[in-house]
Short mmCIF file of C-alpha atoms in Angstrom, two decimals:
data_model
loop_
_atom_site.label_atom_id
_atom_site.label_comp_id
_atom_site.label_asym_id
_atom_site.label_seq_id
_atom_site.Cartn_x
_atom_site.Cartn_y
_atom_site.Cartn_z
CA UNK G 1 -15.92 49.34 42.94
CA UNK G 2 -16.64 52.70 44.59
CA UNK G 3 -16.85 52.73 48.39
CA UNK G 4 -20.13 54.63 48.51
CA UNK G 5 -20.27 54.94 52.32
CA UNK G 6 -16.84 56.60 52.43
CA UNK G 7 -17.73 58.93 49.55
CA UNK G 8 -20.91 59.94 51.36
CA UNK G 9 -19.01 60.49 54.61
CA UNK G 10 -16.48 62.74 52.85
CA UNK G 11 -19.03 64.60 50.71
CA UNK G 12 -18.28 68.01 49.33
CA UNK G 13 -20.30 68.98 46.30
CA UNK G 14 -17.25 70.18 44.36
CA UNK G 15 -15.89 66.64 44.45
CA UNK G 16 -19.22 64.93 43.96
CA UNK G 17 -21.61 67.15 42.01
CA UNK G 18 -25.00 65.49 41.83
CA UNK G 19 -25.39 65.96 38.08
CA UNK G 20 -22.03 65.58 36.39
CA UNK G 21 -22.92 65.55 32.71
CA UNK G 22 -25.54 66.67 30.21
CA UNK G 23 -25.94 62.94 29.59
CA UNK G 24 -26.89 62.31 33.23
CA UNK G 25 -30.49 62.22 32.09
CA UNK G 26 -32.99 59.73 30.73
CA UNK G 27 -32.80 58.59 27.12
CA UNK G 28 -36.46 59.44 26.46
CA UNK G 29 -35.65 63.06 27.29
CA UNK G 30 -33.20 63.28 24.37
CA UNK G 31 -35.59 61.48 22.03
CA UNK G 32 -38.40 63.87 22.91
CA UNK G 33 -36.04 66.83 22.68
CA UNK G 34 -35.28 65.92 19.07
CA UNK G 35 -38.99 65.96 18.16
CA UNK G 36 -39.39 69.26 20.03
CA UNK G 37 -36.35 70.67 18.21
CA UNK G 38 -37.79 69.73 14.82
CA UNK G 39 -41.34 70.87 15.39
CA UNK G 40 -41.93 73.15 18.39
CA UNK G 41 -38.61 74.51 19.59
CA UNK G 42 -39.90 78.08 20.07
CA UNK G 43 -43.02 77.24 22.08
CA UNK G 44 -42.70 78.96 25.46
CA UNK G 45 -43.08 76.40 28.23
CA UNK G 46 -42.97 76.47 32.01
CA UNK G 47 -41.99 73.41 34.03
CA UNK G 48 -42.45 73.14 37.78
CA UNK G 49 -41.65 70.78 40.65
CA UNK G 50 -44.58 69.13 42.41
CA UNK G 51 -43.95 67.16 45.61
CA UNK G 52 -46.93 64.84 46.06
CA UNK G 53 -45.49 63.65 49.38
CA UNK G 54 -46.45 66.85 51.16
CA UNK G 55 -45.60 65.40 54.58
CA UNK G 56 -41.93 65.71 53.59
CA UNK G 57 -41.07 69.40 53.87
CA UNK G 58 -38.14 69.55 51.50
CA UNK G 59 -37.36 73.19 52.25
CA UNK G 60 -36.77 72.23 55.89
CA UNK G 61 -34.36 69.43 54.91
CA UNK G 62 -32.46 70.88 51.95
CA UNK G 63 -30.37 74.02 52.37
CA UNK G 64 -31.31 76.64 49.78
CA UNK G 65 -27.68 77.60 49.24
CA UNK G 66 -26.68 74.01 48.49
CA UNK G 67 -29.62 73.66 46.13
CA UNK G 68 -28.60 76.78 44.23
CA UNK G 69 -24.99 75.56 44.02
CA UNK G 70 -26.11 72.31 42.46
CA UNK G 71 -28.50 74.00 40.04
CA UNK G 72 -25.84 76.52 39.06
CA UNK G 73 -23.35 73.71 38.51
CA UNK G 74 -25.76 72.11 36.02
CA UNK G 75 -25.88 75.43 34.17
CA UNK G 76 -22.10 75.18 33.67
CA UNK G 77 -22.31 71.79 31.93
CA UNK G 78 -21.91 71.14 28.22
CA UNK G 79 -21.71 68.03 26.11
CA UNK G 80 -18.16 66.69 25.89
CA UNK G 81 -16.54 65.51 22.68
CA UNK G 82 -16.65 61.89 23.84
CA UNK G 83 -20.31 62.14 24.78
CA UNK G 84 -21.16 63.69 21.43
CA UNK G 85 -19.27 60.93 19.63
CA UNK G 86 -21.22 58.29 21.59
CA UNK G 87 -24.56 59.84 20.64
CA UNK G 88 -23.63 60.45 17.02
CA UNK G 89 -22.03 57.10 16.31
CA UNK G 90 -23.78 54.59 18.55
CA UNK G 91 -26.58 52.26 17.54
CA UNK G 92 -29.81 52.66 19.52
CA UNK G 93 -32.66 50.19 19.06
CA UNK G 94 -30.86 48.80 16.05
CA UNK G 95 -30.62 52.16 14.31
CA UNK G 96 -27.43 54.13 13.67
CA UNK G 97 -27.54 57.92 13.77
CA UNK G 98 -30.74 58.02 15.80
CA UNK G 99 -30.00 61.70 16.35
CA UNK G 100 -29.77 63.95 13.32
CA UNK G 101 -26.68 66.10 12.66
CA UNK G 102 -28.80 69.23 13.07
CA UNK G 103 -30.04 68.16 16.52
CA UNK G 104 -26.54 67.14 17.59
CA UNK G 105 -25.16 70.51 16.49
CA UNK G 106 -27.73 72.15 18.74
CA UNK G 107 -27.08 69.79 21.67
CA UNK G 108 -23.34 70.43 21.52
CA UNK G 109 -23.94 74.14 22.10
CA UNK G 110 -26.79 73.72 24.60
CA UNK G 111 -26.57 75.27 28.06
CA UNK G 112 -29.24 74.91 30.73
CA UNK G 113 -31.39 78.06 31.04
CA UNK G 114 -32.17 80.05 34.17
CA UNK G 115 -34.41 78.86 36.98
CA UNK G 116 -36.61 80.50 39.61
CA UNK G 117 -36.36 79.20 43.18
CA UNK G 118 -38.72 80.21 45.99
CA UNK G 119 -40.10 78.70 49.20
CA UNK G 120 -43.73 78.18 50.13
CA UNK G 121 -45.08 76.35 53.17
CA UNK G 122 -42.05 74.14 53.68
CA UNK G 123 -41.68 73.24 49.98
CA UNK G 124 -39.48 74.57 47.21
CA UNK G 125 -41.22 76.25 44.31
CA UNK G 126 -38.74 75.56 41.52
CA UNK G 127 -39.75 76.57 38.00
CA UNK G 128 -38.13 76.80 34.58
CA UNK G 129 -39.51 79.05 31.84
CA UNK G 130 -38.38 79.55 28.28
CA UNK G 131 -38.28 77.82 24.90
CA UNK G 132 -39.58 74.27 25.20
CA UNK G 133 -36.40 72.78 23.73
CA UNK G 134 -34.38 74.29 26.60
CA UNK G 135 -36.72 73.94 29.58
CA UNK G 136 -37.47 70.30 28.84
CA UNK G 137 -33.85 69.45 29.63
CA UNK G 138 -34.25 70.53 33.28
CA UNK G 139 -36.77 67.84 34.28
CA UNK G 140 -34.45 64.96 35.12
CA UNK G 141 -31.51 66.93 36.62
CA UNK G 142 -33.83 68.97 38.86
CA UNK G 143 -35.48 65.85 40.27
CA UNK G 144 -32.14 64.06 40.73
CA UNK G 145 -30.75 67.06 42.61
CA UNK G 146 -33.70 67.37 44.99
CA UNK G 147 -33.74 63.66 45.77
CA UNK G 148 -30.01 63.41 46.39
CA UNK G 149 -29.85 66.59 48.46
CA UNK G 150 -32.62 65.15 50.61
CA UNK G 151 -30.57 61.96 51.01
CA UNK G 152 -27.48 63.97 51.92
CA UNK G 153 -29.45 66.03 54.41
CA UNK G 154 -30.67 62.90 56.19
CA UNK G 155 -27.27 61.18 56.12
CA UNK G 156 -25.29 64.19 57.26
CA UNK G 157 -23.87 63.56 60.70
CA UNK G 158 -23.83 59.77 60.45
CA UNK G 159 -20.54 58.10 61.36
CA UNK G 160 -18.39 55.99 59.05
CA UNK G 161 -19.48 52.66 60.51
CA UNK G 162 -23.12 53.68 60.62
CA UNK G 163 -22.97 54.54 56.93
CA UNK G 164 -21.16 51.31 56.08
CA UNK G 165 -23.87 49.28 57.80
CA UNK G 166 -26.64 51.33 56.14
CA UNK G 167 -25.30 50.75 52.64
CA UNK G 168 -24.53 47.09 53.35
CA UNK G 169 -28.18 46.60 54.31
CA UNK G 170 -29.40 48.47 51.24
CA UNK G 171 -27.08 46.47 48.97
CA UNK G 172 -28.29 43.23 50.50
CA UNK G 173 -31.88 44.31 49.85
CA UNK G 174 -31.18 45.04 46.18
CA UNK G 175 -29.31 41.77 45.71
CA UNK G 176 -32.11 39.75 47.33
CA UNK G 177 -34.54 41.36 44.90
CA UNK G 178 -32.29 40.43 42.00
CA UNK G 179 -32.08 36.84 43.27
CA UNK G 180 -35.89 36.69 43.28
CA UNK G 181 -36.16 38.13 39.78
CA UNK G 182 -33.66 35.60 38.43
CA UNK G 183 -36.28 32.92 39.01
CA UNK G 184 -38.72 34.48 36.52
CA UNK G 185 -38.52 32.84 33.07
CA UNK G 186 -38.19 35.07 30.01
CA UNK G 187 -37.59 38.17 32.12
CA UNK G 188 -36.82 41.48 30.35
CA UNK G 189 -36.16 44.37 32.72
CA UNK G 190 -34.51 47.81 32.58
CA UNK G 191 -33.48 50.49 35.04
CA UNK G 192 -35.83 53.48 34.94
CA UNK G 193 -34.65 54.98 38.23
CA UNK G 194 -32.82 58.22 37.40
CA UNK G 195 -35.46 60.75 38.42
CA UNK G 196 -35.95 59.62 42.01
CA UNK G 197 -32.67 57.89 42.74
CA UNK G 198 -30.96 57.97 46.12
CA UNK G 199 -27.87 59.29 44.37
CA UNK G 200 -25.82 58.92 41.20
CA UNK G 201 -23.27 56.55 42.73
CA UNK G 202 -26.07 54.39 44.10
CA UNK G 203 -27.87 54.17 40.76
CA UNK G 204 -24.59 53.23 39.10
CA UNK G 205 -24.08 50.48 41.72
CA UNK G 206 -27.61 49.16 41.16
CA UNK G 207 -27.03 48.97 37.41
CA UNK G 208 -23.80 47.06 37.92
CA UNK G 209 -25.60 44.66 40.26
CA UNK G 210 -28.30 44.10 37.65
CA UNK G 211 -25.69 43.45 34.95
CA UNK G 212 -23.98 40.79 37.05
CA UNK G 213 -27.06 39.30 38.66
CA UNK G 214 -29.48 39.16 35.73
CA UNK G 215 -27.21 38.85 32.69
CA UNK G 216 -29.14 39.06 29.39
CA UNK G 217 -32.45 39.54 31.23
CA UNK G 218 -31.23 43.06 32.05
CA UNK G 219 -31.84 45.09 28.90
CA UNK G 220 -30.23 48.37 29.93
CA UNK G 221 -30.75 51.67 31.70
CA UNK G 222 -32.63 54.84 30.91
CA UNK G 223 -29.65 56.85 32.18
CA UNK G 224 -27.51 57.86 29.20
CA UNK G 225 -24.31 58.52 31.17
CA UNK G 226 -24.43 55.17 32.94
CA UNK G 227 -25.34 53.40 29.69
CA UNK G 228 -22.28 54.92 28.04
CA UNK G 229 -19.91 54.13 30.92
CA UNK G 230 -21.17 50.60 31.57
CA UNK G 231 -21.60 49.78 27.86
CA UNK G 232 -25.23 48.74 28.11
CA UNK G 233 -28.26 49.80 26.09
CA UNK G 234 -29.83 53.21 26.64
CA UNK G 235 -33.58 52.59 26.81
CA UNK G 236 -36.72 54.73 26.64
CA UNK G 237 -39.21 56.28 24.22
CA UNK G 238 -41.48 59.17 25.23
CA UNK G 239 -43.48 60.53 28.15
CA UNK G 240 -46.64 62.45 29.09
CA UNK G 241 -44.97 65.79 28.37
CA UNK G 242 -45.58 65.61 24.61
CA UNK G 243 -49.38 65.13 24.69
CA UNK G 244 -49.70 67.66 27.53
CA UNK G 245 -48.09 70.42 25.45
CA UNK G 246 -49.72 69.39 22.16
CA UNK G 247 -53.11 69.52 23.92
CA UNK G 248 -52.45 72.93 25.47
CA UNK G 249 -51.65 74.38 22.04
CA UNK G 250 -55.01 73.41 20.53
CA UNK G 251 -57.73 75.99 19.90
CA UNK G 252 -60.91 73.91 20.02
CA UNK G 253 -62.38 70.86 21.72
CA UNK G 254 -62.21 68.97 18.42
CA UNK G 255 -58.49 69.66 18.06
CA UNK G 256 -57.97 68.78 21.71
CA UNK G 257 -59.57 65.35 21.25
CA UNK G 258 -57.26 64.61 18.32
CA UNK G 259 -54.06 65.94 19.89
CA UNK G 260 -52.79 62.67 21.47
CA UNK G 261 -52.84 61.03 18.04
CA UNK G 262 -51.03 63.98 16.46
CA UNK G 263 -48.20 63.26 18.89
CA UNK G 264 -47.98 59.68 17.65
CA UNK G 265 -48.15 60.71 13.99
CA UNK G 266 -45.26 63.14 14.46
CA UNK G 267 -43.31 60.58 16.47
CA UNK G 268 -43.77 57.91 13.83
CA UNK G 269 -42.55 60.28 11.14
CA UNK G 270 -39.56 61.51 13.18
CA UNK G 271 -38.35 58.02 14.06
CA UNK G 272 -39.25 56.27 10.79
CA UNK G 273 -41.29 53.54 12.41
CA UNK G 274 -38.91 52.86 15.33
CA UNK G 275 -39.67 53.36 19.05
CA UNK G 276 -43.36 52.65 18.49
CA UNK G 277 -44.59 52.25 22.07
CA UNK G 278 -47.80 54.12 22.92
CA UNK G 279 -48.33 55.77 26.31
CA UNK G 280 -52.11 56.15 26.37
CA UNK G 281 -52.96 57.25 29.92
CA UNK G 282 -52.35 61.02 29.81
CA UNK G 283 -56.09 61.61 29.31
CA UNK G 284 -57.40 58.16 30.12
CA UNK G 285 -56.40 54.86 28.54
CA UNK G 286 -59.90 53.57 27.79
CA UNK G 287 -60.95 56.57 25.71
CA UNK G 288 -57.55 56.73 24.00
CA UNK G 289 -57.78 53.13 22.82
CA UNK G 290 -61.44 53.33 21.78
CA UNK G 291 -60.84 56.35 19.55
CA UNK G 292 -57.34 55.54 18.28
CA UNK G 293 -56.89 55.38 14.50
CA UNK G 294 -56.37 51.83 13.21
CA UNK G 295 -52.71 52.46 12.42
CA UNK G 296 -51.98 52.93 16.14
CA UNK G 297 -52.84 49.29 16.85
CA UNK G 298 -50.06 48.19 14.51
CA UNK G 299 -47.44 49.78 16.76
CA UNK G 300 -45.01 47.52 18.63
CA UNK G 301 -46.61 47.86 22.01
CA UNK G 302 -47.91 49.87 24.92
CA UNK G 303 -46.57 51.27 28.20
CA UNK G 304 -48.98 50.67 31.06
CA UNK G 305 -48.29 53.34 33.63
CA UNK G 306 -50.90 54.66 36.04
CA UNK G 307 -53.65 52.02 35.72
CA UNK G 308 -53.70 48.84 37.81
CA UNK G 309 -51.24 46.65 35.85
CA UNK G 310 -53.51 43.61 35.57
CA UNK G 311 -56.49 45.70 34.51
CA UNK G 312 -54.37 47.70 32.08
CA UNK G 313 -52.78 44.62 30.56
CA UNK G 314 -56.12 42.90 30.04
CA UNK G 315 -57.52 46.04 28.43
CA UNK G 316 -54.57 46.16 26.01
CA UNK G 317 -54.98 42.49 25.06
CA UNK G 318 -58.69 42.93 24.35
CA UNK G 319 -58.03 46.09 22.31
CA UNK G 320 -55.44 44.34 20.16
CA UNK G 321 -57.84 41.47 19.54
CA UNK G 322 -60.64 43.85 18.54
CA UNK G 323 -58.29 45.56 16.10
CA UNK G 324 -57.26 42.28 14.47
CA UNK G 325 -53.84 42.14 16.08
CA UNK G 326 -52.17 39.15 17.74
CA UNK G 327 -51.53 40.05 21.42
CA UNK G 328 -48.81 37.40 21.75
CA UNK G 329 -46.72 39.39 19.26
CA UNK G 330 -47.21 42.68 21.10
CA UNK G 331 -45.09 44.22 23.87
CA UNK G 332 -46.43 45.62 27.13
CA UNK G 333 -44.02 47.65 29.27
CA UNK G 334 -44.98 48.06 32.93
CA UNK G 335 -43.36 50.93 34.79
CA UNK G 336 -45.46 52.33 37.63
CA UNK G 337 -44.32 51.80 41.21
CA UNK G 338 -42.78 48.42 40.47
CA UNK G 339 -41.17 46.20 43.05
CA UNK G 340 -40.44 42.49 43.03
CA UNK G 341 -43.84 41.39 44.32
CA UNK G 342 -45.65 43.46 41.67
CA UNK G 343 -43.36 42.23 38.89
CA UNK G 344 -43.94 38.61 39.96
CA UNK G 345 -47.72 39.11 39.96
CA UNK G 346 -47.70 40.68 36.49
CA UNK G 347 -45.33 38.05 35.12
CA UNK G 348 -47.31 35.07 36.34
CA UNK G 349 -50.54 36.60 35.01
CA UNK G 350 -49.42 37.60 31.50
CA UNK G 351 -46.46 35.41 30.56
CA UNK G 352 -47.15 33.70 27.25
CA UNK G 353 -50.11 35.96 26.42
CA UNK G 354 -47.98 38.90 25.28
CA UNK G 355 -44.37 40.00 25.39
CA UNK G 356 -43.57 41.70 28.70
CA UNK G 357 -40.98 44.28 29.73
CA UNK G 358 -40.43 46.12 32.98
CA UNK G 359 -39.08 49.60 33.64
CA UNK G 360 -37.99 49.37 37.28
CA UNK G 361 -37.61 52.79 38.83
CA UNK G 362 -37.68 54.20 42.34
CA UNK G 363 -37.81 50.94 44.26
CA UNK G 364 -34.66 49.80 42.49
CA UNK G 365 -32.58 52.96 42.87
CA UNK G 366 -34.03 54.40 46.09
CA UNK G 367 -35.33 51.66 48.35
CA UNK G 368 -34.00 52.60 51.78
CA UNK G 369 -37.40 52.08 53.38
CA UNK G 370 -37.14 51.44 57.11
CA UNK G 371 -33.33 51.66 57.16
CA UNK G 372 -33.30 55.05 58.89
CA UNK G 373 -35.36 56.17 61.88
CA UNK G 374 -38.81 57.65 61.19
CA UNK G 375 -38.65 56.72 57.51
CA UNK G 376 -36.14 59.48 56.88
CA UNK G 377 -34.92 57.89 53.65
CA UNK G 378 -38.20 56.43 52.44
CA UNK G 379 -38.68 57.50 48.79
CA UNK G 380 -41.09 60.30 48.01
CA UNK G 381 -43.34 60.93 45.03
CA UNK G 382 -41.99 64.04 43.34
CA UNK G 383 -42.38 65.07 39.70
CA UNK G 384 -41.35 67.89 37.39
CA UNK G 385 -44.19 68.55 34.96
CA UNK G 386 -45.19 71.07 32.33
CA UNK G 387 -47.33 73.81 33.85
CA UNK G 388 -48.09 75.91 30.78
CA UNK G 389 -47.37 76.20 27.05
CA UNK G 390 -47.60 79.58 25.30
CA UNK G 391 -49.43 80.84 28.43
CA UNK G 392 -52.09 78.11 28.17
CA UNK G 393 -52.35 75.82 31.21
CA UNK G 394 -51.43 72.18 30.71
CA UNK G 395 -53.46 69.28 32.07
CA UNK G 396 -52.83 65.66 32.92
CA UNK G 397 -55.79 63.48 33.89
CA UNK G 398 -54.12 60.06 34.24
CA UNK G 399 -55.88 56.76 34.89
CA UNK G 400 -55.25 57.49 38.56
CA UNK G 401 -57.00 60.75 39.56
CA UNK G 402 -54.48 61.20 42.38
CA UNK G 403 -51.95 62.09 39.66
CA UNK G 404 -54.16 64.67 37.92
CA UNK G 405 -52.52 68.04 37.29
CA UNK G 406 -53.89 71.38 36.11
CA UNK G 407 -56.46 74.05 37.01
CA UNK G 408 -59.79 72.64 38.19
CA UNK G 409 -61.83 74.21 35.37
CA UNK G 410 -59.46 72.83 32.74
CA UNK G 411 -59.46 69.38 34.35
CA UNK G 412 -63.25 69.35 34.06
CA UNK G 413 -63.07 70.46 30.42
CA UNK G 414 -60.56 67.74 29.56
CA UNK G 415 -62.69 65.13 31.33
CA UNK G 416 -65.63 66.16 29.17
CA UNK G 417 -63.66 66.17 25.91
CA UNK G 418 -61.98 62.83 26.63
CA UNK G 419 -65.12 61.24 28.12
CA UNK G 420 -63.49 60.43 31.44
CA UNK G 421 -66.11 59.31 33.94
CA UNK G 422 -65.77 58.21 37.53
CA UNK G 423 -62.28 57.07 38.45
CA UNK G 424 -60.94 55.11 41.38
CA UNK G 425 -58.09 56.81 43.19
CA UNK G 426 -55.06 54.67 43.97
CA UNK G 427 -52.34 55.54 46.47
CA UNK G 428 -49.18 56.97 44.88
CA UNK G 429 -46.23 55.62 46.83
CA UNK G 430 -43.41 56.64 44.49
#
């Protein structure tokens, strides 16, 4: 097993690049990329970093030269023969050749496009512009780089023993969480922690701990590289990016209202009935469910993201019942800001009423809260989201207005079109 403390103490980026493979990304990113490749590859899209934790001035912590070195290193990466073989020949969700030969041919020649890096009021303004199929690939590596460079900046200067003690405490914390989760009957949980991880080596350690500690209750990891190396399932489906771009490309309010369902129709066609998990909260879950075509209710399940998990789960159960579906046969995946106490609350409330899965993210792979003075390693809420598509601004409303993104006038328009009324803001911790 890797001695993480020693590796951190001896860090040079040429030995330990933060992103070391095209596959060091989330599985849903490749699945979405295939749909983009088939349908909208030439749409011009801009992605940008948004640090919601404004109190953390990343530009004061992370050296701009180091950041550029890491970003430039990513631009030198290409899919290896072994990685291509794994994607082409592996079985994902029970299906062989999930990725078409045409998409794989493209991915084997893919190189990350250029980026624009500036500073503004203590934050980095990092943007990526170009064809959607290329810029979409930057989301996960960019976030992983910023989070790990922040970790390195805080840890720089610590001694060997100080680092050993720090990681021993963090490992103990993770293991105690795993011991608590082992007590939950019928647990199904996956690692969703790539985007805001403390570091690659730490995420890999956490996955290994989950494999040993939880056994078959651990379903896999969203990280493709770790899934390949540790021989576990790569897990994930889709994200808010697809409806945000589809919506921005519409030309009328009527088309806008229908755009989230166009995403699902295309997805269902592209994946031949597999991976049928809806993510309804981009423009408000309640309106999405009320106006969804009947065929949507026949999908496997739902991912409950930004709404209170108990409220969101109850809403899903009632919707399935109204649509003539049996909730006990449906799957609800919870993924927003999860930690053991939240997972336990959800599990005790819903077990036996529907199938339950958990995508455990930041507080699995980056929970160093209180282990460094002044919260220096406490996780932050940072995202990389679509800003525009074909020069039209993109919008995300979310069930939590704190997560809303987009120009004010467009946010108001989307609220009107999607009948989003008063919302209750919830704190966004991670």
